[in-house]
Amino acid sequence: MLQQIRLVALDTDGVLINDTYSPVIERFVTMHGGTYTAEVERSVWGSPQLAAGQNMALACRLPWTARETIDAFFRERDAYLQDHPVEVLDGAEQLLNTLREAGVRVVCYGGRNREYTFDRHLGHLARYFDAEIPYVDVNGFRPGTKEIVREIFDYRFDECVFVDDINRVAEVANALDTGFIGVPASMPHNFQRPEMEATGVRHMVDDIRQIDGELLATIDKELVAGTHWSDR
């Protein structure tokens, strides 16, 4: 039985559903004459949409506004989705069932509105999520860690665990002493695994099915003892 963890917050893209953003970011940047680097990935991926558009325009030296750039990006993503449709990842329901058995509240979050991300792609799994707040759109306040924990659910930071594929969320979780499990994006162009290692993430998985009761119990004990982050 978990002593400390009361809420688990799951990223959608890259954790529950396949990543259909970072491949398009890499394609967009290189197609428009930019060089895809760790710095570009950090400045674009996981940023609010207009900030991402501005940073892609800067990386590619495009004479476009942030809105023009992000609109062009989404057109490119629409084309990408024709051959790479959005799909719920294998193991998503298994993970959700594990969390239900652990007795914690579960929410998911992402950078698009609920209708697009949750209702369309995860609605058939709605029974596993918090009945009142199953999904949080964090586009306006990314990465959203502080807001989800304190403003939306009103928990302590050490009562929550985030599961994400982006190191930026790990950095904020580290700063706030919040639980974190990394599912680092692992396409050839991604830089997330070494960045999570540098941040001090202790628990990383290659497959969400590796998040089981034993791992949750381990993190629960670490949060109680204040030893969850390896740089403490």
CSV table of C-alpha atoms in Angstrom, one decimal:
chain,number,residue,atom,x,y,z
A,1,MET,CA,0.0,0.0,0.0
A,2,LEU,CA,1.4,3.4,-1.0
A,3,GLN,CA,2.0,5.8,1.9
A,4,GLN,CA,2.8,9.0,0.1
A,5,ILE,CA,1.7,9.1,-3.6
A,6,ARG,CA,-1.8,10.4,-4.1
A,7,LEU,CA,-1.7,11.5,-7.8
A,8,VAL,CA,0.0,10.2,-10.9
A,9,ALA,CA,0.1,12.6,-13.9
A,10,LEU,CA,0.7,11.1,-17.3
A,11,ASP,CA,1.9,13.0,-20.3
A,12,THR,CA,-0.2,12.1,-23.4
A,13,ASP,CA,2.1,12.3,-26.4
A,14,GLY,CA,5.0,10.0,-26.1
A,15,VAL,CA,3.7,8.2,-23.0
A,16,LEU,CA,0.1,7.2,-23.6
A,17,ILE,CA,-0.1,7.9,-27.3
A,18,ASN,CA,2.7,7.8,-29.9
A,19,ASP,CA,4.9,10.8,-30.4
A,20,THR,CA,3.8,12.6,-33.6
A,21,TYR,CA,5.4,15.9,-32.7
A,22,SER,CA,9.2,15.6,-32.4
A,23,PRO,CA,9.6,13.8,-35.8
A,24,VAL,CA,7.8,16.7,-37.4
A,25,ILE,CA,9.8,19.3,-35.5
A,26,GLU,CA,13.0,17.6,-36.7
A,27,ARG,CA,11.6,17.4,-40.3
A,28,PHE,CA,10.4,21.0,-40.2
A,29,VAL,CA,13.7,22.4,-39.0
A,30,THR,CA,15.9,20.6,-41.4
A,31,MET,CA,13.5,21.1,-44.3
A,32,HIS,CA,13.7,24.9,-43.8
A,33,GLY,CA,17.5,25.0,-43.6
A,34,GLY,CA,18.0,24.7,-39.9
A,35,THR,CA,20.2,22.3,-37.9
A,36,TYR,CA,18.4,20.1,-35.5
A,37,THR,CA,20.4,20.2,-32.2
A,38,ALA,CA,19.7,19.5,-28.5
A,39,GLU,CA,19.2,23.2,-28.0
A,40,VAL,CA,16.6,23.4,-30.8
A,41,GLU,CA,14.8,20.4,-29.4
A,42,ARG,CA,14.8,21.9,-25.9
A,43,SER,CA,13.5,25.3,-27.1
A,44,VAL,CA,10.7,23.9,-29.2
A,45,TRP,CA,9.4,20.7,-27.8
A,46,GLY,CA,7.1,21.1,-24.9
A,47,SER,CA,6.9,24.9,-25.3
A,48,PRO,CA,3.6,26.8,-25.7
A,49,GLN,CA,2.6,26.8,-29.3
A,50,LEU,CA,3.5,30.4,-30.1
A,51,ALA,CA,6.9,30.1,-28.3
A,52,ALA,CA,7.6,26.9,-30.3
A,53,GLY,CA,6.7,28.7,-33.5
A,54,GLN,CA,9.0,31.6,-32.6
A,55,ASN,CA,11.9,29.3,-31.8
A,56,MET,CA,11.5,27.3,-35.0
A,57,ALA,CA,11.5,30.5,-37.0
A,58,LEU,CA,14.7,31.6,-35.2
A,59,ALA,CA,16.4,28.2,-35.7
A,60,CYS,CA,15.6,28.3,-39.5
A,61,ARG,CA,16.0,32.1,-39.9
A,62,LEU,CA,12.5,32.2,-41.4
A,63,PRO,CA,10.9,35.7,-42.1
A,64,TRP,CA,7.7,34.5,-40.5
A,65,THR,CA,5.8,35.4,-37.3
A,66,ALA,CA,5.4,32.8,-34.5
A,67,ARG,CA,1.8,32.2,-35.7
A,68,GLU,CA,2.7,31.8,-39.3
A,69,THR,CA,5.4,29.3,-38.3
A,70,ILE,CA,3.3,27.2,-36.0
A,71,ASP,CA,0.5,27.2,-38.6
A,72,ALA,CA,3.0,25.9,-41.2
A,73,PHE,CA,4.2,23.3,-38.7
A,74,PHE,CA,0.7,21.9,-38.1
A,75,ARG,CA,0.2,21.7,-41.8
A,76,GLU,CA,3.3,19.6,-42.0
A,77,ARG,CA,2.1,17.5,-39.1
A,78,ASP,CA,-1.2,16.9,-40.8
A,79,ALA,CA,0.7,15.5,-43.8
A,80,TYR,CA,2.8,13.3,-41.5
A,81,LEU,CA,-0.3,11.9,-39.8
A,82,GLN,CA,-1.5,10.5,-43.1
A,83,ASP,CA,1.2,7.8,-42.9
A,84,HIS,CA,1.8,7.9,-39.1
A,85,PRO,CA,-1.6,8.2,-37.4
A,86,VAL,CA,-2.1,8.9,-33.7
A,87,GLU,CA,-2.4,5.6,-31.8
A,88,VAL,CA,-2.7,4.6,-28.2
A,89,LEU,CA,0.6,2.9,-27.2
A,90,ASP,CA,0.8,-0.8,-26.3
A,91,GLY,CA,0.7,-1.1,-22.6
A,92,ALA,CA,-1.4,2.1,-21.9
A,93,GLU,CA,-4.3,0.3,-20.5
A,94,GLN,CA,-2.0,-2.0,-18.5
A,95,LEU,CA,-0.3,1.0,-16.9
A,96,LEU,CA,-3.7,2.6,-16.2
A,97,ASN,CA,-4.9,-0.6,-14.5
A,98,THR,CA,-1.7,-0.8,-12.4
A,99,LEU,CA,-2.4,2.8,-11.2
A,100,ARG,CA,-6.0,2.0,-10.4
A,101,GLU,CA,-4.9,-1.0,-8.4
A,102,ALA,CA,-2.4,1.3,-6.5
A,103,GLY,CA,-5.4,3.5,-5.4
A,104,VAL,CA,-4.0,6.8,-6.7
A,105,ARG,CA,-5.8,9.5,-8.7
A,106,VAL,CA,-4.8,9.6,-12.3
A,107,VAL,CA,-4.7,12.6,-14.7
A,108,CYS,CA,-3.2,13.1,-18.1
A,109,TYR,CA,-2.0,16.3,-19.7
A,110,GLY,CA,-0.8,17.7,-23.0
A,111,GLY,CA,-0.5,20.8,-25.2
A,112,ARG,CA,-3.8,20.6,-27.1
A,113,ASN,CA,-7.4,21.0,-25.9
A,114,ARG,CA,-9.3,18.1,-24.2
A,115,GLU,CA,-11.5,17.5,-27.2
A,116,TYR,CA,-8.6,16.9,-29.5
A,117,THR,CA,-6.3,14.9,-27.2
A,118,PHE,CA,-8.4,13.2,-24.6
A,119,ASP,CA,-11.9,12.8,-26.0
A,120,ARG,CA,-10.7,11.8,-29.4
A,121,HIS,CA,-7.9,9.5,-28.6
A,122,LEU,CA,-8.2,8.4,-24.9
A,123,GLY,CA,-12.0,8.6,-24.3
A,124,HIS,CA,-12.4,4.9,-24.4
A,125,LEU,CA,-10.1,4.7,-21.4
A,126,ALA,CA,-11.8,7.5,-19.5
A,127,ARG,CA,-12.9,5.1,-16.7
A,128,TYR,CA,-9.3,4.9,-15.5
A,129,PHE,CA,-8.8,8.7,-15.0
A,130,ASP,CA,-10.0,11.0,-12.4
A,131,ALA,CA,-13.7,11.5,-12.8
A,132,GLU,CA,-13.6,15.3,-12.1
A,133,ILE,CA,-10.3,16.2,-13.9
A,134,PRO,CA,-9.2,13.5,-16.3
A,135,TYR,CA,-7.2,15.8,-18.5
A,136,VAL,CA,-5.3,19.2,-18.3
A,137,ASP,CA,-4.5,21.3,-21.3
A,138,VAL,CA,-1.1,22.9,-20.3
A,139,ASN,CA,-0.4,24.8,-23.5
A,140,GLY,CA,-0.8,28.1,-21.7
A,141,PHE,CA,1.5,27.3,-18.7
A,142,ARG,CA,3.9,24.6,-19.8
A,143,PRO,CA,5.3,22.4,-18.4
A,144,GLY,CA,2.4,22.6,-15.9
A,145,THR,CA,3.9,20.7,-13.1
A,146,LYS,CA,3.4,23.3,-10.4
A,147,GLU,CA,-0.1,24.2,-11.6
A,148,ILE,CA,-1.3,20.6,-11.8
A,149,VAL,CA,0.0,19.8,-8.3
A,150,ARG,CA,-0.9,22.9,-6.3
A,151,GLU,CA,-3.5,24.9,-8.2
A,152,ILE,CA,-5.6,22.1,-9.8
A,153,PHE,CA,-5.4,19.2,-7.3
A,154,ASP,CA,-4.1,21.0,-4.2
A,155,TYR,CA,-1.5,18.4,-3.2
A,156,ARG,CA,2.0,18.7,-1.9
A,157,PHE,CA,4.7,18.2,-4.5
A,158,ASP,CA,6.0,15.1,-2.8
A,159,GLU,CA,2.6,13.4,-3.1
A,160,CYS,CA,2.7,13.4,-6.9
A,161,VAL,CA,4.5,11.6,-9.6
A,162,PHE,CA,4.8,12.7,-13.2
A,163,VAL,CA,5.5,10.4,-16.1
A,164,ASP,CA,6.9,12.2,-19.2
A,165,ASP,CA,9.2,11.8,-22.2
A,166,ILE,CA,10.6,15.3,-22.0
A,167,ASN,CA,13.5,16.3,-19.8
A,168,ARG,CA,12.1,19.8,-19.2
A,169,VAL,CA,9.4,18.3,-17.0
A,170,ALA,CA,12.1,16.3,-15.2
A,171,GLU,CA,14.0,19.5,-14.5
A,172,VAL,CA,10.9,21.2,-13.0
A,173,ALA,CA,10.0,18.0,-11.0
A,174,ASN,CA,13.6,18.0,-9.6
A,175,ALA,CA,13.3,21.6,-8.6
A,176,LEU,CA,10.0,21.1,-6.9
A,177,ASP,CA,11.0,17.7,-5.4
A,178,THR,CA,8.1,16.0,-7.2
A,179,GLY,CA,8.2,12.3,-8.2
A,180,PHE,CA,9.2,11.6,-11.8
A,181,ILE,CA,9.5,8.6,-14.1
A,182,GLY,CA,11.1,9.2,-17.4
A,183,VAL,CA,10.1,7.6,-20.7
A,184,PRO,CA,12.7,9.4,-22.7
A,185,ALA,CA,12.0,10.0,-26.3
A,186,SER,CA,14.2,7.6,-28.2
A,187,MET,CA,14.0,8.3,-31.9
A,188,PRO,CA,17.4,8.8,-33.6
A,189,HIS,CA,17.1,12.6,-33.5
A,190,ASN,CA,16.1,12.8,-29.8
A,191,PHE,CA,18.4,14.0,-27.0
A,192,GLN,CA,16.1,13.3,-24.0
A,193,ARG,CA,17.8,10.3,-22.4
A,194,PRO,CA,21.2,11.9,-21.8
A,195,GLU,CA,19.5,15.1,-20.7
A,196,MET,CA,17.4,13.2,-18.2
A,197,GLU,CA,20.6,11.4,-16.9
A,198,ALA,CA,22.2,14.9,-16.5
A,199,THR,CA,19.1,16.1,-14.6
A,200,GLY,CA,19.5,13.2,-12.1
A,201,VAL,CA,16.4,11.1,-13.1
A,202,ARG,CA,16.7,7.8,-11.2
A,203,HIS,CA,13.9,6.0,-12.8
A,204,MET,CA,13.7,5.7,-16.6
A,205,VAL,CA,11.8,3.0,-18.6
A,206,ASP,CA,11.8,2.1,-22.3
A,207,ASP,CA,8.3,0.8,-22.2
A,208,ILE,CA,5.4,2.0,-20.0
A,209,ARG,CA,4.6,-1.6,-19.1
A,210,GLN,CA,7.7,-1.5,-16.9
A,211,ILE,CA,5.9,0.9,-14.6
A,212,ASP,CA,4.6,-1.6,-12.1
A,213,GLY,CA,3.6,-1.8,-8.5
A,214,GLU,CA,7.1,-2.5,-7.4
A,215,LEU,CA,8.5,0.6,-9.1
A,216,LEU,CA,5.7,2.7,-7.6
A,217,ALA,CA,6.4,1.4,-4.1
A,218,THR,CA,10.1,2.2,-4.5
A,219,ILE,CA,9.3,5.8,-5.5
A,220,ASP,CA,6.8,6.1,-2.7
A,221,LYS,CA,9.5,5.1,-0.2
A,222,GLU,CA,11.9,7.6,-1.8
A,223,LEU,CA,9.4,10.4,-1.6
A,224,VAL,CA,8.8,9.6,2.1
A,225,ALA,CA,12.5,9.6,2.8
A,226,GLY,CA,13.3,12.6,0.6
A,227,THR,CA,15.8,10.6,-1.5
A,228,HIS,CA,13.9,10.5,-4.8
A,229,TRP,CA,16.3,12.7,-6.7
A,230,SER,CA,19.9,11.3,-7.1
A,231,ASP,CA,21.4,14.7,-6.8
A,232,ARG,CA,20.1,15.3,-3.3
